Coordinates of C-alpha atoms in Angstrom, one line a residue:
X29 CA -4.1 67.4 121.9
X30 CA -6.2 69.7 124.0
X31 CA -5.3 72.9 125.7
X32 CA -7.7 72.6 128.5
X33 CA -6.4 74.3 131.7
X34 CA -5.3 72.1 134.6
X35 CA -6.6 72.5 138.1
X36 CA -5.8 76.0 139.5
X37 CA -2.7 76.4 141.6
X38 CA -3.1 77.6 145.1
X39 CA -1.2 80.9 145.8
X40 CA 1.8 80.9 148.1
X41 CA 0.8 81.5 151.7
X42 CA 2.9 82.9 154.6
X43 CA 5.6 84.6 152.5
X44 CA 6.7 88.2 153.0
X45 CA 4.6 89.2 150.0
X46 CA 1.6 87.5 151.5
X47 CA 2.1 89.2 154.8
X48 CA 2.1 92.6 153.1
X49 CA -1.3 91.9 151.4
X50 CA -2.9 88.6 152.1
X51 CA -6.3 89.5 150.7
X52 CA -5.8 88.4 147.0
X53 CA -4.7 85.0 148.2
X54 CA -7.7 84.8 150.6
X55 CA -10.0 85.7 147.7
X56 CA -8.5 82.8 145.7
X57 CA -9.1 80.4 148.6
X58 CA -12.6 81.5 149.2
X59 CA -13.4 80.8 145.5
X60 CA -11.4 77.6 144.9
X61 CA -10.6 76.0 148.2
X62 CA -12.7 77.5 151.0
X63 CA -11.6 74.9 153.5
X64 CA -8.0 74.4 152.7
X65 CA -5.4 72.1 154.3
X66 CA -1.9 73.7 154.4
X67 CA 1.4 73.2 156.2
X68 CA 2.1 76.2 158.3
X69 CA 5.6 77.8 158.7
X70 CA 5.9 75.9 162.1
X71 CA 5.5 72.6 160.3
X72 CA 2.0 72.0 161.8
X73 CA -0.7 71.1 159.2
X74 CA -4.1 72.8 159.7
X75 CA -7.3 73.5 157.9
X76 CA -7.9 77.2 156.9
X77 CA -11.6 78.3 156.8
X78 CA -12.1 81.3 154.6
X79 CA -15.8 81.9 153.8
X80 CA -17.9 84.0 156.2
X81 CA -20.8 81.5 156.6
X82 CA -18.3 78.6 157.3
X83 CA -16.2 80.8 159.6
X84 CA -19.2 81.8 161.7
X85 CA -20.4 78.2 161.9
X86 CA -16.9 77.0 162.9
X87 CA -16.4 79.7 165.6
X88 CA -19.6 78.5 167.3
X89 CA -19.2 74.7 166.8
X90 CA -18.6 73.1 170.1
X91 CA -17.1 70.0 168.3
X92 CA -14.1 72.3 167.7
X93 CA -12.3 72.3 171.0
X94 CA -10.0 75.1 172.2
X95 CA -8.1 72.6 174.4
X96 CA -4.7 71.7 172.8
X97 CA -5.0 68.3 174.5
X98 CA -7.4 67.4 171.6
X99 CA -4.7 68.0 169.0
X100 CA -3.6 64.8 167.3
X101 CA -0.1 66.2 167.0
X102 CA 3.0 64.5 165.6
X103 CA 6.2 64.8 167.6
X104 CA 7.6 67.7 165.5
X105 CA 4.5 69.8 166.2
X106 CA 4.6 69.5 170.0
X107 CA 3.9 72.9 171.7
X108 CA 3.7 74.8 168.4
X109 CA 0.0 75.7 168.6
X110 CA -0.2 78.2 171.4
X111 CA 1.7 81.1 173.0
X112 CA 5.4 80.2 173.4
X113 CA 6.2 79.3 177.0
X114 CA 2.6 79.3 178.4
X115 CA 2.7 75.6 179.0
X116 CA 5.9 75.6 181.1
X117 CA 4.8 78.7 182.9
X118 CA 1.5 77.0 184.0
X119 CA -0.6 79.6 182.2
X120 CA -2.7 77.2 180.2
X121 CA -6.0 77.6 182.2
X122 CA -7.2 80.7 180.4
X123 CA -10.3 81.4 178.2
X124 CA -8.4 80.7 174.9
X125 CA -7.5 77.2 175.9
X126 CA -10.5 75.7 177.6
X127 CA -14.0 74.5 176.8
X128 CA -17.3 74.3 178.7
X129 CA -18.0 73.7 181.5
X130 CA -14.7 75.1 182.8
X131 CA -14.9 77.9 180.2
X132 CA -18.4 78.8 181.3
X133 CA -17.4 79.0 184.9
X134 CA -14.2 81.0 184.3
X135 CA -15.9 83.4 181.9
X136 CA -18.7 84.1 184.3
X137 CA -16.3 84.8 187.1
X138 CA -14.1 87.1 184.9
X139 CA -17.1 88.9 183.4
X140 CA -18.0 90.1 186.9
X141 CA -14.6 91.9 187.0
X142 CA -14.8 93.2 183.4
X143 CA -18.2 94.9 183.0
X144 CA -19.1 97.6 180.4
X145 CA -19.6 100.0 183.4
X146 CA -16.0 99.5 184.4
X147 CA -14.8 100.2 180.9
X148 CA -16.9 103.3 180.7
X149 CA -15.5 104.5 184.0
X150 CA -12.0 104.0 182.5
X151 CA -12.6 106.3 179.5
X152 CA -11.1 109.5 181.1
X153 CA -7.9 107.5 181.9
X154 CA -7.6 106.3 178.3
X155 CA -8.0 109.9 177.1
X156 CA -5.4 111.1 179.5
X157 CA -2.9 108.4 178.4
X158 CA -3.6 109.2 174.7
X159 CA -3.0 112.9 175.2
X160 CA 0.2 112.3 177.2
X161 CA 1.7 110.0 174.5
X162 CA 0.8 112.5 171.8
X163 CA 2.4 115.3 173.9
X164 CA 5.6 113.3 173.8
X165 CA 6.0 113.7 170.0
X166 CA 3.6 116.4 168.9
X167 CA 6.3 119.1 168.8
X168 CA 8.8 117.1 166.8
X169 CA 6.9 116.9 163.5
X170 CA 7.5 113.2 163.0
X171 CA 7.0 109.9 164.9
X172 CA 6.8 106.2 164.6
X173 CA 3.2 105.7 165.5
X174 CA 3.6 102.0 166.4
X175 CA 6.6 102.5 168.8
X176 CA 5.6 105.9 170.3
X177 CA 1.8 105.6 170.4
X178 CA -0.1 102.4 169.3
X179 CA 2.1 100.1 171.4
X180 CA 2.4 102.0 174.7
X181 CA -1.2 103.1 174.9
X182 CA -2.9 99.7 175.4
X183 CA 0.0 98.4 177.6
X184 CA -0.3 101.3 180.1
X185 CA -4.1 101.1 179.9
X186 CA -4.3 97.4 180.6
X187 CA -1.7 97.7 183.4
X188 CA -3.8 100.5 185.0
X189 CA -6.9 98.4 184.6
X190 CA -5.3 95.2 186.1
X191 CA -3.8 97.2 189.0
X192 CA -0.1 96.9 188.1
X193 CA 1.7 99.6 190.1
X194 CA 3.0 102.5 187.9
X195 CA 6.6 101.8 189.0
X196 CA 6.4 98.3 187.5
X197 CA 4.7 99.2 184.2
X198 CA 7.9 99.7 182.2
X199 CA 8.9 96.1 183.0
X200 CA 5.5 95.0 181.5
X201 CA 6.2 97.2 178.5
X202 CA 9.6 95.4 178.0
X203 CA 8.1 91.9 178.4
X204 CA 5.2 92.8 176.1
X205 CA 7.6 94.2 173.5
X206 CA 9.5 90.9 173.4
X207 CA 6.2 89.0 173.1
X208 CA 5.0 91.1 170.1
X209 CA 8.2 90.7 168.1
X210 CA 7.3 87.2 166.8
X211 CA 10.7 85.8 166.1
X212 CA 12.5 89.1 165.5
X213 CA 14.0 89.1 169.0
X214 CA 16.5 86.8 170.6
X215 CA 15.8 83.0 170.4
X216 CA 13.6 81.9 173.3
X217 CA 12.9 85.6 174.2
X218 CA 9.1 85.2 174.1
X219 CA 9.1 82.2 176.5
X220 CA 11.5 84.0 178.9
X221 CA 9.2 87.1 178.9
X222 CA 6.2 84.9 179.5
X223 CA 8.0 83.2 182.4
X224 CA 9.0 86.6 183.9
X225 CA 5.4 87.9 183.5
X226 CA 4.0 84.7 185.2
X227 CA 6.3 85.1 188.2
X228 CA 5.4 88.8 188.6
X229 CA 1.7 88.2 188.3
X230 CA 1.8 85.4 190.8
X231 CA 3.5 87.7 193.4
X232 CA 1.2 90.6 192.6
X233 CA -1.9 88.4 193.0
X234 CA -0.6 87.0 196.3
X235 CA 0.0 90.5 197.6
X236 CA -3.4 91.8 196.5
X237 CA -5.2 88.8 198.0
X238 CA -3.4 89.3 201.4
X239 CA -4.4 93.0 201.4
X240 CA -7.9 92.8 199.9
X241 CA -10.3 94.9 201.9
X242 CA -13.6 93.4 202.9
X243 CA -15.6 95.9 200.8
X244 CA -14.4 96.8 197.3
X245 CA -13.4 100.4 196.8
X246 CA -14.9 102.4 193.9
X247 CA -12.9 101.7 190.7
X248 CA -11.2 98.6 192.2
X249 CA -8.6 97.2 189.9
X250 CA -9.2 94.2 187.7
X251 CA -6.9 91.7 189.5
X252 CA -8.6 92.5 192.8
X253 CA -11.9 92.0 191.0
X254 CA -10.7 88.6 189.7
X255 CA -9.6 87.6 193.3
X256 CA -13.0 88.8 194.6
X257 CA -15.1 87.3 191.9
X258 CA -16.9 84.1 193.0
X259 CA -19.7 81.9 191.7
X260 CA -21.7 80.2 194.4
X261 CA -18.8 80.6 196.7
X262 CA -16.3 79.3 194.2
X263 CA -13.2 81.5 193.6
X264 CA -10.5 81.5 191.0
X265 CA -7.4 79.7 192.1
X266 CA -4.1 81.8 192.1
X267 CA -3.1 79.8 189.0
X268 CA -6.4 80.6 187.3
X269 CA -6.2 84.3 188.3
X270 CA -2.6 84.5 187.0
X271 CA -3.6 82.8 183.7
X272 CA -6.6 85.1 183.3
X273 CA -4.6 88.3 184.0
X274 CA -1.9 87.1 181.6
X275 CA -4.3 86.4 178.7
X276 CA -6.2 89.7 179.3
X277 CA -2.8 91.5 179.0
X278 CA -1.6 89.4 176.1
X279 CA -4.8 89.3 174.1
X280 CA -5.8 92.8 175.2
X281 CA -2.7 94.7 174.2
X282 CA -1.6 93.3 170.9
X283 CA -5.0 93.4 169.3
X284 CA -5.3 97.1 170.2
X285 CA -1.8 97.9 169.0
X286 CA -2.8 96.5 165.6
X287 CA -6.3 98.1 165.6
X288 CA -4.7 101.6 166.1
X289 CA -1.8 100.9 163.7
X290 CA -3.8 99.2 160.9
X291 CA -6.6 101.7 161.4
X292 CA -4.4 104.7 161.1
X293 CA -2.6 103.3 158.1
X294 CA -6.0 102.6 156.4
X295 CA -7.1 106.2 157.0
X296 CA -3.8 107.6 155.8
X297 CA -4.1 105.6 152.5
X298 CA -7.8 106.5 152.0
X299 CA -7.8 110.3 152.2
X300 CA -11.5 110.8 151.3
X301 CA -12.6 108.5 154.1
X302 CA -10.2 110.2 156.5
X303 CA -11.5 113.7 155.5
X304 CA -15.1 112.6 156.2
X305 CA -14.1 111.4 159.6
X306 CA -12.2 114.5 160.5
X307 CA -15.1 116.7 159.4
X308 CA -17.5 114.6 161.5
X309 CA -15.1 114.9 164.6
X310 CA -14.9 118.7 164.1
X311 CA -18.7 118.8 164.4
X312 CA -18.3 116.8 167.7
X313 CA -20.3 113.9 166.2
X314 CA -19.5 110.3 167.3
X315 CA -21.6 108.2 164.9
X316 CA -19.0 108.0 162.0
X317 CA -16.2 107.3 164.5
X318 CA -18.2 104.4 166.0
X319 CA -19.1 102.8 162.6
X320 CA -15.7 103.7 161.3
X321 CA -13.8 101.7 163.9
X322 CA -16.1 98.7 163.2
X323 CA -15.3 99.1 159.5
X324 CA -11.5 99.3 160.2
X325 CA -11.9 96.1 162.2
X326 CA -13.5 94.4 159.2
X327 CA -11.4 95.9 156.4
X328 CA -7.9 95.2 157.9
X329 CA -8.4 93.9 161.4
X330 CA -5.9 93.2 164.1
X331 CA -6.5 89.4 164.3
X332 CA -5.9 87.7 161.0
X333 CA -6.7 84.1 162.1
X334 CA -8.8 83.1 165.1
X335 CA -6.9 81.2 167.8
X336 CA -6.5 77.4 167.4
X337 CA -9.4 74.9 167.4
X338 CA -9.2 71.1 167.3
X339 CA -11.8 68.7 166.0
X340 CA -13.0 66.3 168.8
X341 CA -15.0 64.1 166.4
X342 CA -15.5 63.8 162.6
X343 CA -17.2 66.8 161.2
X344 CA -17.8 68.7 157.9
X345 CA -17.2 72.4 157.2
X346 CA -18.0 73.9 153.9
X347 CA -18.3 70.4 152.3
X348 CA -14.9 69.4 153.6
X349 CA -14.5 66.4 156.0
X350 CA -12.3 67.1 159.0
X351 CA -10.8 64.3 161.0
X352 CA -10.7 64.1 164.9
X353 CA -7.6 65.8 166.2
X354 CA -7.1 68.0 163.2
X355 CA -6.3 71.7 163.9
X356 CA -8.8 74.2 162.3
X357 CA -7.9 77.9 161.9
X358 CA -10.7 80.3 161.0
X359 CA -9.4 83.1 158.8
X360 CA -11.2 86.2 160.1
X361 CA -9.5 88.4 157.6
X362 CA -10.8 86.3 154.7
X363 CA -14.3 85.9 156.1
X364 CA -14.6 89.7 156.7
X365 CA -13.9 90.3 152.9
X366 CA -16.4 87.7 151.7
X367 CA -18.5 89.2 148.9
X368 CA -21.3 86.8 149.8
X369 CA -21.7 88.7 153.1
X370 CA -20.4 92.2 152.5
X371 CA -21.2 94.5 149.6
X372 CA -18.0 95.8 147.9
X373 CA -15.9 94.1 150.6
X374 CA -12.6 95.4 149.3
X375 CA -13.8 99.0 149.7
X376 CA -13.3 100.9 152.9
X377 CA -16.5 102.6 153.9
X378 CA -16.5 104.1 157.4
X379 CA -20.3 104.6 157.2
X380 CA -21.0 100.9 156.5
X381 CA -24.0 99.9 158.6
X382 CA -24.6 96.2 157.9
X383 CA -21.3 95.2 159.4
X384 CA -21.5 92.1 161.5
X385 CA -17.7 91.4 161.1
X386 CA -16.0 88.6 162.9
X387 CA -13.0 90.8 164.1
X388 CA -13.7 89.9 167.7
X389 CA -14.9 86.4 167.0
X390 CA -18.3 84.9 167.5
X391 CA -20.0 82.5 169.9
X392 CA -18.9 81.7 173.5
X393 CA -15.3 82.7 172.8
X394 CA -16.3 86.2 171.6
X395 CA -13.6 88.6 172.8
X396 CA -14.3 89.6 176.4
X397 CA -12.1 92.8 176.0
X398 CA -13.9 94.1 172.9
X399 CA -15.5 97.1 174.7
X400 CA -12.1 98.2 176.0
X401 CA -10.4 97.8 172.6
X402 CA -13.2 99.8 171.0
X403 CA -12.8 102.5 173.5
X404 CA -9.0 102.7 173.0
X405 CA -9.4 102.5 169.2
X406 CA -12.0 105.3 169.1
X407 CA -10.1 107.5 171.5
X408 CA -6.7 107.0 169.8
X409 CA -7.9 107.7 166.3
X410 CA -10.2 110.6 167.2
X411 CA -7.4 112.3 169.2
X412 CA -4.7 111.7 166.6
X413 CA -6.8 113.2 163.7
X414 CA -8.0 116.1 165.8
X415 CA -4.6 117.1 167.3
X416 CA -2.5 116.3 164.2
X417 CA -4.9 117.2 161.4
X418 CA -2.3 117.0 158.6
X419 CA -0.9 113.7 159.7
X420 CA 0.6 111.9 156.7
X421 CA 2.7 108.8 155.9
X422 CA 6.5 109.4 155.9
X423 CA 7.3 106.2 153.9
X424 CA 6.2 104.5 150.7
X425 CA 3.5 102.0 151.6
X426 CA 5.5 99.3 149.7
X427 CA 8.4 99.8 152.1
X428 CA 6.4 99.2 155.3
X429 CA 6.9 95.8 156.9
X430 CA 4.3 93.7 158.6
X431 CA 5.2 91.5 161.6
X432 CA 5.5 87.8 161.1
X433 CA 3.4 85.5 163.2
X434 CA 0.3 83.5 162.5
X435 CA -2.6 84.9 164.5
X436 CA -2.1 88.7 164.5
X437 CA -1.8 91.2 161.7
X438 CA 0.1 94.4 162.4
X439 CA 2.7 96.8 161.1
X440 CA 6.2 96.8 162.6
X441 CA 6.6 100.5 162.2
X442 CA 4.3 103.4 160.9
X443 CA 6.5 106.5 160.2
X444 CA 4.4 109.7 160.0
X445 CA 5.0 113.4 159.6
X446 CA 2.8 116.4 160.6
X447 CA 3.1 120.1 161.4
X448 CA 4.6 120.3 164.8
X449 CA 2.1 121.3 167.4
X450 CA 2.9 123.8 170.2
X451 CA 1.7 123.3 173.7
X452 CA 0.5 120.2 175.5
X453 CA -2.9 118.6 175.2
X454 CA -3.3 116.4 178.2
X455 CA -2.2 114.9 181.4
X456 CA 0.0 112.0 182.5

């Protein structure tokens, strides 16, 4: 008899324990099964790509379509690969679901309304919102930073940017709150919220189109910019404009909620790194803040898996043959901890320079809203650490719960304590 070990057993994926810390399981997959077929909690079978080099290749491979029509899906998997309710609400024609040449046309049109200059001009409003939210809890000595800060900040920011009137923004906050709960809310709640948001956006776009001035005003809102954007005389249809506004809101707010939440949590559990950042901010330096946000995106980023891709022809990734119609999910969280690409990948180093992480994707689907998310992340973290310098966790890390859901990675709550601050710090 021999006592030779059998083939290694894959770790359990998508359990509550996995959600709390998926990184050991991803390390196992990178080593033993870098392109791994698994059955997801929804029942859909998909390939998980976990190594950096393979992930980067897959993200840029045009044989992997974003269009769900290419999914060779069995009956039980129908409609389980996108945002609940987007198909019925006629919101499918957005950048996460289409390929060139339609993707090229739409992205070019949208880019005109989403320039770095527009984001830079928006910086004072992001600072104003940040200070106003902190004013709301600074005198109490405790807060849930997800509910009271990380969640409302990007919602109100993207509403302002899109041009949603202030009196309607709390409705958006309610709909977004339902969408972010990933199964913790009432059954069908996400699809209902998507439908309500679609109806509202359709009406808003129609009103703005009717009242659009001939010449854009300085600081024109994004929806007006989307309506105005044209390419050789070709404009977005109202359906396309609604789908684009929807995905900018949906993709733009949840990623930033998680960037602020995960980033703050990482800083609170790495006191030496946090101290270095606070000292740098006290000297009014920005360099460590900028590299620090990139490192937080790499170390425990807001998007765990890139959105769905579907093979349009036979292809090979990491030595593994993929059949046409198979879903492929690139695991950004695993790729960004690959020791073949990053030195000491499990160490948080805010000063890390060689940091071409995949937190916002790669290739033609690179996140259009990355500059805004960076601005919000940098502003939120810098202001929190400056105004509440003794911020500390008010719970055992083991007691914190992470939201369920396949694509995003974020905390449900982040209870903190601090010395109550007196006086306000900002506007409204």
